[in-house]
Coordinates of C-alpha atoms in Angstrom, one line a residue:
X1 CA 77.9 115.3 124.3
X2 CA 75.9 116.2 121.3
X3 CA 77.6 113.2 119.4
X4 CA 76.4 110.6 122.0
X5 CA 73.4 111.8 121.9
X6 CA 72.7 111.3 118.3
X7 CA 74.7 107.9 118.5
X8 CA 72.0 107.2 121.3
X9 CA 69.5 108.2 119.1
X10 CA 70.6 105.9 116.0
X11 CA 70.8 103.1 118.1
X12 CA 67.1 103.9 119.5
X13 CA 66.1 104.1 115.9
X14 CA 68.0 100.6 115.1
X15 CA 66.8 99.0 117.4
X16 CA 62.8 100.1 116.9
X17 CA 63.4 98.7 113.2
X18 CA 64.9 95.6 114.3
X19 CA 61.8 95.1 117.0
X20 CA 59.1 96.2 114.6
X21 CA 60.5 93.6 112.1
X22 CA 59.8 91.0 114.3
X23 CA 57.1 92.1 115.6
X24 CA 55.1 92.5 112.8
X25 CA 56.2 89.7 110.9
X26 CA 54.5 87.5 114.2
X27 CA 52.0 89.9 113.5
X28 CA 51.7 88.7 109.9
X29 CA 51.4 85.2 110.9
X30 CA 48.9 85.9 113.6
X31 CA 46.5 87.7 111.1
X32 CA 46.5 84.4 108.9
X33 CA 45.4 82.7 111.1
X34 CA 42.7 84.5 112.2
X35 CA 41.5 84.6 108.8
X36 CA 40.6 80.6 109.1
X37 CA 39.1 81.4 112.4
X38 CA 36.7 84.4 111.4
X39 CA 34.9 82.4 108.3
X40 CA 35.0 79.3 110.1
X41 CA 33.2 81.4 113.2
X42 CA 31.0 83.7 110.4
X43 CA 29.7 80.2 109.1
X44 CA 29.0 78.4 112.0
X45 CA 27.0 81.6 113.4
X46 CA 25.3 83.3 110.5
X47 CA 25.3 80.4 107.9
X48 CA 27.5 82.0 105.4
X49 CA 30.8 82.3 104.1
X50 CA 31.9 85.9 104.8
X51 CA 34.7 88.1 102.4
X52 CA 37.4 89.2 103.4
X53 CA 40.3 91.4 102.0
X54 CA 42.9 88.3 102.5
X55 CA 41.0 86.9 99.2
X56 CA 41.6 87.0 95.9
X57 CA 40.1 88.8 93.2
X58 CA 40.0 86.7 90.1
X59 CA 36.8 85.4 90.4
X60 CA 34.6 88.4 91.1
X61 CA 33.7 89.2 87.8
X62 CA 32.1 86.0 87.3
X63 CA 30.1 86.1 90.9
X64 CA 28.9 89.7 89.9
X65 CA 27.9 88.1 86.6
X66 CA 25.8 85.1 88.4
X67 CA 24.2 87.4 90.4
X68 CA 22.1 88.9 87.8
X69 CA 22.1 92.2 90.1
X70 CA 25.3 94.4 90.1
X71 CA 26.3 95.4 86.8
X72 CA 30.3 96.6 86.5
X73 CA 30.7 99.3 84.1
X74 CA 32.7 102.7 83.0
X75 CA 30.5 105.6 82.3
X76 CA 32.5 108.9 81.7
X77 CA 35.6 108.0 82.5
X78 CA 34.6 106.6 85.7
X79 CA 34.1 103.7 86.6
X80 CA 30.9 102.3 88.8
X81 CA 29.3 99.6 90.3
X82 CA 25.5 99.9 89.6
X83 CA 23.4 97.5 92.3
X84 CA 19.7 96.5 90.2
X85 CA 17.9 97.7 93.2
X86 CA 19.9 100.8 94.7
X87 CA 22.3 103.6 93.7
X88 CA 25.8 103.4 92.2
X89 CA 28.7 103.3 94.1
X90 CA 31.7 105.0 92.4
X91 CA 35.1 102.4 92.0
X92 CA 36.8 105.5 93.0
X93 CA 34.7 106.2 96.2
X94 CA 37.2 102.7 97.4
X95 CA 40.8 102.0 98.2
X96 CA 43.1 100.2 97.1
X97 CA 44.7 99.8 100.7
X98 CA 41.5 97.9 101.7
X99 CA 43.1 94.9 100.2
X100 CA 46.7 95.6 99.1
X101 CA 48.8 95.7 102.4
X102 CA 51.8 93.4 101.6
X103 CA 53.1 92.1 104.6
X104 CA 56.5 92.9 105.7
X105 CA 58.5 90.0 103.8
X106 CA 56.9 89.7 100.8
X107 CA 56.7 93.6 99.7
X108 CA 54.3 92.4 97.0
X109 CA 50.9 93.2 96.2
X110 CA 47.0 92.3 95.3
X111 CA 45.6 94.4 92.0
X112 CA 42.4 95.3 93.7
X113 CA 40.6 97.0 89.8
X114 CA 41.9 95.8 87.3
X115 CA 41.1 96.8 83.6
X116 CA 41.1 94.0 81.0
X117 CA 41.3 94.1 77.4
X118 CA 37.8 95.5 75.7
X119 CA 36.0 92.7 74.5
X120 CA 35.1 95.2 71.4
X121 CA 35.2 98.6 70.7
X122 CA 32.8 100.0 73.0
X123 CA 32.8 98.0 76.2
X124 CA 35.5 97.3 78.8
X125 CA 35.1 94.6 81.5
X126 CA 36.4 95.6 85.0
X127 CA 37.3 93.4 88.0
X128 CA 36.4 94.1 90.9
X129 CA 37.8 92.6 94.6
X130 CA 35.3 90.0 95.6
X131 CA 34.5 90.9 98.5
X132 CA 33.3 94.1 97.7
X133 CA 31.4 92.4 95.2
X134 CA 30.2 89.4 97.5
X135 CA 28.9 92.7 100.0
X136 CA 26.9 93.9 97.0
X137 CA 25.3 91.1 97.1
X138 CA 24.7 90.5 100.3
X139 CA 23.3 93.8 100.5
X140 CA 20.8 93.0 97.7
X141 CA 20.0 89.9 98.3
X142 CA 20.1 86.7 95.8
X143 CA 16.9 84.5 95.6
X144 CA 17.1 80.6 95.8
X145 CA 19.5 78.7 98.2
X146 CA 23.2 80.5 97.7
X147 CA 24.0 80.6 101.3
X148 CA 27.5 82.6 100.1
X149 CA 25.8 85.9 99.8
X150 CA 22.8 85.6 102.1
X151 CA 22.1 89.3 103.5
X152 CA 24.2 90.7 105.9
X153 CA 23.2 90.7 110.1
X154 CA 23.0 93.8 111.3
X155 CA 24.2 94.0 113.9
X156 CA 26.8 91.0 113.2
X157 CA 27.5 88.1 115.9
X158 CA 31.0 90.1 116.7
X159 CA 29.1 93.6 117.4
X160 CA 27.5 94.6 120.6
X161 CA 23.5 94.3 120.4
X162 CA 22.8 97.3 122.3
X163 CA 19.6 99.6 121.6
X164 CA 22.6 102.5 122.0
X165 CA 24.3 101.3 119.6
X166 CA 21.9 100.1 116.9
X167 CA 18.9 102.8 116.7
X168 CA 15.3 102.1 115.1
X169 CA 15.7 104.9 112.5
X170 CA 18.5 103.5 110.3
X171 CA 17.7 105.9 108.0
X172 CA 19.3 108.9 109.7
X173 CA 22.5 110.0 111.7
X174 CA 22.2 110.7 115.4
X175 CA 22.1 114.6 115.8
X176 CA 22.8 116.4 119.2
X177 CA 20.5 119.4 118.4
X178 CA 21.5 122.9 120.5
X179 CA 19.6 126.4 119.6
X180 CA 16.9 129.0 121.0
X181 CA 14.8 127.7 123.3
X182 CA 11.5 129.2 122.1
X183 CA 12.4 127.9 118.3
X184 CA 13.2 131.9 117.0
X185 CA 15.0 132.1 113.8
X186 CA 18.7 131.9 113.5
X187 CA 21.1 133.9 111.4
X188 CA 23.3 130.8 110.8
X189 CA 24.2 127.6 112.2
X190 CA 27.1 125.4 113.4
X191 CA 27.9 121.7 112.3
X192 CA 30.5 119.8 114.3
X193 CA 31.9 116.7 112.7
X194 CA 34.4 114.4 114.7
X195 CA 37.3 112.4 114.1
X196 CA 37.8 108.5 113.8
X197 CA 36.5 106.1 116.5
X198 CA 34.7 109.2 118.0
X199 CA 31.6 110.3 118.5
X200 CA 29.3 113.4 119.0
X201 CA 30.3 113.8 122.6
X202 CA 33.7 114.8 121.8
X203 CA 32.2 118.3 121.1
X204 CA 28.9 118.1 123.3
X205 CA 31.1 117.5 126.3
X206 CA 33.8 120.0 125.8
X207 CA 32.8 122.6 123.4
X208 CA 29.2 123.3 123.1
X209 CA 28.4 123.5 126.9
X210 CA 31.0 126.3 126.5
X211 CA 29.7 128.6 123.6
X212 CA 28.3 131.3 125.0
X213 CA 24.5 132.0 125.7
X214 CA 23.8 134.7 123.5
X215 CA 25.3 132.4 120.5
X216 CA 23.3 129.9 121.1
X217 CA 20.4 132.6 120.2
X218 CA 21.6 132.9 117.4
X219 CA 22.9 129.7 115.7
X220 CA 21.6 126.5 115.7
X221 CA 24.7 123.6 116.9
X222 CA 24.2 120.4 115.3
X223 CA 26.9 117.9 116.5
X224 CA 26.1 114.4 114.7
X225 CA 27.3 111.0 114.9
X226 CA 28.9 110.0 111.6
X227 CA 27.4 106.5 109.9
X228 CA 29.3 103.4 111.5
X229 CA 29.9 105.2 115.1
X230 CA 28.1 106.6 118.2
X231 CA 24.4 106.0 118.0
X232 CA 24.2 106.0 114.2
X233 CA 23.3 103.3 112.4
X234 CA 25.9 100.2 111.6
X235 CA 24.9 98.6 108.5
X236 CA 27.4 95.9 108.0
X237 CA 26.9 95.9 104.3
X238 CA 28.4 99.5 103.8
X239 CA 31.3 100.2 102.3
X240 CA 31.8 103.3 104.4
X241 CA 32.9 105.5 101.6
X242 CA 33.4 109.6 101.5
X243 CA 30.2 109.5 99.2
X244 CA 28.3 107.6 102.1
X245 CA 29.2 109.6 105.0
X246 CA 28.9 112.9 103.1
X247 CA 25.0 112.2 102.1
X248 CA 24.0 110.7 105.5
X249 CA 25.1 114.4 106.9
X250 CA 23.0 115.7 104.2
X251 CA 20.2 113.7 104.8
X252 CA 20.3 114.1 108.6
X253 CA 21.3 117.7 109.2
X254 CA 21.0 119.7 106.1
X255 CA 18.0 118.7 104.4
X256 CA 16.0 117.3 107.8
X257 CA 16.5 120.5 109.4
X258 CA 16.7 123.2 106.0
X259 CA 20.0 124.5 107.0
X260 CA 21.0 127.1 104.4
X261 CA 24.2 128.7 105.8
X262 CA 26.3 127.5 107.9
X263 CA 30.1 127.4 109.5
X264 CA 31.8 123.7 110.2
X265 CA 34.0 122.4 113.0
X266 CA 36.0 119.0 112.1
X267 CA 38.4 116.8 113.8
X268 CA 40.9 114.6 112.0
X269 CA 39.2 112.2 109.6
X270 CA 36.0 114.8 110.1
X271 CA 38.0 117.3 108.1
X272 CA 38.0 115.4 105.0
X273 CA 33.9 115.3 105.4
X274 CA 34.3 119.3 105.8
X275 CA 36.4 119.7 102.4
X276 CA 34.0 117.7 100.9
X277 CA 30.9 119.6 102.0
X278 CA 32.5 122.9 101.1
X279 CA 33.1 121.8 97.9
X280 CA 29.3 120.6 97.6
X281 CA 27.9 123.6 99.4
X282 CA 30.2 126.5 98.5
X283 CA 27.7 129.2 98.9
X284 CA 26.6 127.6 101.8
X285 CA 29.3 127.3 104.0
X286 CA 30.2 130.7 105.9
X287 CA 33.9 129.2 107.5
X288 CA 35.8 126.5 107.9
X289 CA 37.7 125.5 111.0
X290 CA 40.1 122.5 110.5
X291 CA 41.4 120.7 113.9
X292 CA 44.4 118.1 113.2
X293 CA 43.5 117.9 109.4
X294 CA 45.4 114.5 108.4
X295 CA 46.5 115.9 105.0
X296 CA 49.7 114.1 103.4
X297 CA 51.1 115.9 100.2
X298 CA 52.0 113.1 98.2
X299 CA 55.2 112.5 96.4
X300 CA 55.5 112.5 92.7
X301 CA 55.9 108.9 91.6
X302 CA 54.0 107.2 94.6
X303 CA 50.8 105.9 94.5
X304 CA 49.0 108.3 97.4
X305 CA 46.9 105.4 99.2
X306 CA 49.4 103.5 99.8
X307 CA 51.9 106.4 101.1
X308 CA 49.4 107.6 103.1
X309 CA 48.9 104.4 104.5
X310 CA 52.6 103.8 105.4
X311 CA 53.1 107.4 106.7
X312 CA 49.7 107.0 108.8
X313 CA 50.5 103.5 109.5
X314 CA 54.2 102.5 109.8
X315 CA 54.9 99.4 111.4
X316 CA 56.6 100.5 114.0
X317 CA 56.4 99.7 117.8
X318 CA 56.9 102.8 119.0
X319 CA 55.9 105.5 119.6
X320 CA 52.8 103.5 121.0
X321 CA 50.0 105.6 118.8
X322 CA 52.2 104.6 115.9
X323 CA 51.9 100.9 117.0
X324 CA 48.3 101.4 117.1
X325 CA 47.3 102.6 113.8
X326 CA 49.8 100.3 112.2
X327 CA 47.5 97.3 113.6
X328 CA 44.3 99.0 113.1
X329 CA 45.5 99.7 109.2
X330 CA 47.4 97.3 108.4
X331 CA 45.3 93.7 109.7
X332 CA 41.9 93.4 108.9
X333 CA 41.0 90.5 111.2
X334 CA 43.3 91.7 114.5
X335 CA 41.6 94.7 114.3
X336 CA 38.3 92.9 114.6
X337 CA 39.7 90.8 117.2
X338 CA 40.0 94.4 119.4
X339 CA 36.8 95.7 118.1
X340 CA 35.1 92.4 119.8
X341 CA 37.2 92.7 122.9
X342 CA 36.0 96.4 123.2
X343 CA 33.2 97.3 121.3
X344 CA 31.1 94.2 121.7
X345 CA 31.6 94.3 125.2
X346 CA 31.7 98.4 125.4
X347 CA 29.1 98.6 128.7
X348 CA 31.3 96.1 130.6
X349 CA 34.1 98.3 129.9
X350 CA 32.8 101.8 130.9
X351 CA 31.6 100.4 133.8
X352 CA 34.8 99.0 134.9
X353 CA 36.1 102.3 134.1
X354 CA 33.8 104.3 136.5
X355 CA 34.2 102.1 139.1
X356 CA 37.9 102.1 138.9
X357 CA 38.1 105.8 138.6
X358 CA 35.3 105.8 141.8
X359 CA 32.9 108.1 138.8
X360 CA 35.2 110.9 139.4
X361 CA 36.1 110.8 135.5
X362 CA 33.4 110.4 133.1
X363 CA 33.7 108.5 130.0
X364 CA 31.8 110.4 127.0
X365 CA 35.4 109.5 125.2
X366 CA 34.6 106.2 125.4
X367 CA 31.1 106.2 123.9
X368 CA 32.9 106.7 120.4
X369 CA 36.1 104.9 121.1
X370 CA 34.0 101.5 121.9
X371 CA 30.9 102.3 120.4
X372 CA 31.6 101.4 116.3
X373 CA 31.9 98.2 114.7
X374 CA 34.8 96.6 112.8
X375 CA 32.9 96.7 109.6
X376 CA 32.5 100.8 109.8
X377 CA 36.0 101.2 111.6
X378 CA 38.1 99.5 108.6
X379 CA 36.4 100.7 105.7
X380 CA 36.2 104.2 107.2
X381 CA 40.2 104.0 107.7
X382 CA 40.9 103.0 104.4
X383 CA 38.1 104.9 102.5
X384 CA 38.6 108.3 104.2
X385 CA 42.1 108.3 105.3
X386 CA 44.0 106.6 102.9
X387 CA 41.5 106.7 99.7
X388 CA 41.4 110.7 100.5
X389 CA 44.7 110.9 98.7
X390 CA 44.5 113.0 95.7
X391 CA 40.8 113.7 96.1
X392 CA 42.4 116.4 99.5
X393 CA 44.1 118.2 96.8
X394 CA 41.1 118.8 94.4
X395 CA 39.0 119.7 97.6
X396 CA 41.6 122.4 98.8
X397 CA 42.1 124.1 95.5
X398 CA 38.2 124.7 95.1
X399 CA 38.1 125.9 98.7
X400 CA 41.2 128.2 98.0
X401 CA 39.6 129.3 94.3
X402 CA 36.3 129.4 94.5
X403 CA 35.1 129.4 98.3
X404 CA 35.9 132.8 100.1
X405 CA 35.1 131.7 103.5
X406 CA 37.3 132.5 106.7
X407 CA 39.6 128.9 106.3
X408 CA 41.2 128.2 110.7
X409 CA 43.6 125.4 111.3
X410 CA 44.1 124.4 114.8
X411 CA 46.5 121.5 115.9
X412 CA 48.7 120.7 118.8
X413 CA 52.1 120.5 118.7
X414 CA 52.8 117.3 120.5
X415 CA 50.5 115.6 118.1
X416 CA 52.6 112.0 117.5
X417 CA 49.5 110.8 115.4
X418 CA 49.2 113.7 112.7
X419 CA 52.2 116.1 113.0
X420 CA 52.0 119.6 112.9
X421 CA 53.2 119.6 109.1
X422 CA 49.7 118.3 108.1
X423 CA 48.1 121.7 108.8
X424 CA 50.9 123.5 107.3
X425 CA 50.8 121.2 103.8
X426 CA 47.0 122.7 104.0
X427 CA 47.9 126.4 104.6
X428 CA 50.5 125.7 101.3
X429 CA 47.4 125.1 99.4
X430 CA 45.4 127.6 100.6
X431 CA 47.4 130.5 101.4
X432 CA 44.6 133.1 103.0
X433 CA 44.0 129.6 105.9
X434 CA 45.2 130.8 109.4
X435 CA 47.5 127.8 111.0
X436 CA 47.1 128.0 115.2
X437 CA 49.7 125.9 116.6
X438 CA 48.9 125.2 120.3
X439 CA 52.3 124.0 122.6
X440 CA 52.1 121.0 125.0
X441 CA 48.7 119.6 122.9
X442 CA 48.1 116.9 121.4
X443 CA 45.6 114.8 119.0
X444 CA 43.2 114.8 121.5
X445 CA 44.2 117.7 123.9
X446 CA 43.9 119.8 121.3
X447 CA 40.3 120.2 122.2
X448 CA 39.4 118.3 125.4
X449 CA 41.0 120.5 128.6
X450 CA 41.2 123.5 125.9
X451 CA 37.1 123.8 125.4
X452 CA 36.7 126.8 126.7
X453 CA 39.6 128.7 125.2
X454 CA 38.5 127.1 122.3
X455 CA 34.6 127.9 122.5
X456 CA 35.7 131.8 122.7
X457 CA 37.9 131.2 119.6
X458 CA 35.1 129.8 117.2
X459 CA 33.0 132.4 118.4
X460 CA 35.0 134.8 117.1
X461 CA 35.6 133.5 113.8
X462 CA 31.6 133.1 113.4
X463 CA 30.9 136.6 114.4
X464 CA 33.2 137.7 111.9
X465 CA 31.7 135.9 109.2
X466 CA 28.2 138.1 109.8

């Protein structure tokens, strides 16, 4: 018995490698041409050839050069990208996995950075993928008649031109604000950060109506909206790095409301933004509660985007949540082909949705599944998931050296997205962490239908950190 089973398996796992193949080499064909039908549409509605990753890289040095405006340099040992008329954005801030993704015949690859030969002893010239450079520019803006890098739309033709989902202050995060009513003084407060293609009402929903009255007297909850999803802003010429999304919570929360301790609740990607914050804030933060971290130790010998990528991502057509990251990673333009079906037409959607279910369900977990744009989706993907290979690691071993804070690890044990050895790859790096496996939860069950059990939980970790 037990040999046909396991001859049953094998010949399940056969033939899911044989389908996938197929599949995704269609899939590879498919995503070509939609590459000729997205800057064919991009010109004929905004007037401008738009990048994209399918392009090649060898002329960016010279566009960066032309445009007078972004200077390519390595200061430190670190290479950045200074913009005339901004900040610097950090080479390392991007992956590689943004535009290497060989398809599944060819198994070769792009060289997104490349480092030529020093002109003389004490410069280097670094290439850089155009169409990070051709966003650059866009976002600065070129005077005369180059209609290649006119500045972005934002919101673009392909997103939804809702006031919900484009906000006057583009400035500043959303922020779902909870704490005493009368304005009294609070020992410490609460952030909540969520996962990928979420939003602030995945804890606003579930969690916070849960947490306990006389906590709420004495913490402040701030739940936000990360940059790219909810009701934050959508700048189409961001790059959606770690960098971007950690100072946009500084700016919104920290600094707009003078936060000066405070305990964090993440969810998938969102715990890569915790680590980060600890590590900025280590006096700051009083604990640290991990839900589903996505945290891939990565082999000796491989390069840890692109592992990451294929263990996130592996082109296979089952299980089904395995079929859907693989397209959302893997194809830049058929994963903007379901963020127009979706998220451009997100109120269309949710209402067929209530009426279907007759309102009996309500759909705050579709406000951040719909409500993003491609642009923010895809880089934050492949900037956060995959780019946070190697930088995890540094993260971990400050909070497990320097940080003292109480370190919880929650994650369901049916999780088929992020599997329950991610949080016990993060307890191997920080011993003193506390790994909660919950049975017959999943990715997303792991909080919603658990709230309240949950609510009780946190409290107790935040008491004890008085």
């Amino acid at each position: 018995m037990a040999a046909a089973r396991s001859a049953l398996a094998c010949a399940g796992r056969a033939a899911n490698e044989a389908v996938s193949f197929v599949v995704f080499m269609v899939l590879d064909v498919v995503e070509v041409l939609l590459c000729v039908v997205y800057k064919v549409a991009d010109y004929m509605l905004e007037g401008a050839w738009r990048p994209c990753y399918c392009s090649s890289s060898s002329t960016a040095s010279a566009a960066a050069a032309a445009s007078g405006k972004i200077v390519v340099s390595e200061r430190g040992g670190s290479k950045v990208v200074s913009m005339l008329s901004s900040t610097k954005l950090h080479l390392e801030d991007i992956s590689d996995t943004l535009y290497t993704r060989p398809s599944v015949l060819s198994g070769t690859s792009r060289r997104g950075v490349v480092r030529a030969p020093p002109t003389h002893a004490s410069a280097t010239t670094l290439t850089v993928h155009s169409a990070i450079v051709q966003m650059l520019q866009g976002k600065v803006g070129v005077d005369g008649e180059d209609k290649q890098h006119r500045p972005y739309r934002s919101p673009r033709w392909s997103d939804c031109h809702c006031a919900n989902c484009n906000p006057v202050d583009t400035s500043r995060l959303f922020v779902h604000v909870e704490g005493p009513p009368d304005g009294a003084a609070t020992e410490d407060d609460v952030l909540f950060i969520h996962g990928f293609i979420s939003s602030s009402g995945f804890w606003t929903e579930t969690v916070l109506p849960n947490v306990s009255p006389e906590a709420h007297l004495r913490r402040r909850l701030f739940a936000v909206d990360l940059l790219g999803f909810g009701r934050s802003p959508k700048p189409a010429d961001s790059l959606y790095t770690l960098r971007e999304h950690v100072e946009m919570i500084e700016r919104s929360v920290i600094e707009r409301y003078g936060v000066k301790s405070f305990h964090i609740v993440a969810h998938s990607l969102g715990t890569v933004l915790a680590l980060a914050l600890a590590v900025k804030y280590p006096a700051a933060v009083r604990s640290l509660t991990l839900v589903a971290p996505p945290y891939f130790p990565v082999p000796r010998g491989e390069v840890g985007t692109q592992y990451v990528l294929r263990t996130v991502a592996p082109r296979r057509v089952w299980p089904a949540i395995a079929f859907g990251a693989s397209v959302a990673c893997w194809y830049e333009h058929l994963s903007r082909t379901v963020s127009i079906v979706l998220s451009k037409h997100h109120r269309l959607w949710e209402l067929a949705f209530r009426l279907f279910t007759l309102y009996r369900v309500r759909t705050y977990l579709m406000d951040g599944f719909f409500c993003h744009t491609h642009i923010a989706s895809w880089h934050t993907l492949h900037n956060i998931i995959c780019g946070s290979a190697g930088k995890i690691d540094k993260c971990l071993e400050i909070v497990r050296d320097q940080l003292t804070c109480d370190v919880t690890i929650y994650h369901g044990r049916d999780d088929e997205l992020l599997p329950v050895q991610c949080s016990y790859a993060v307890k191997s790096k920080i011993p003193r962490a506390q790994v909660k496996v919950i049975d017959g939860k999943d990715h997303v069950t792991i909080v919603v239908g658990r709230q309240k059990d949950l609510a009780m939980e946190l409290e107790e970790i935040w008491n004890r950190q008085r």
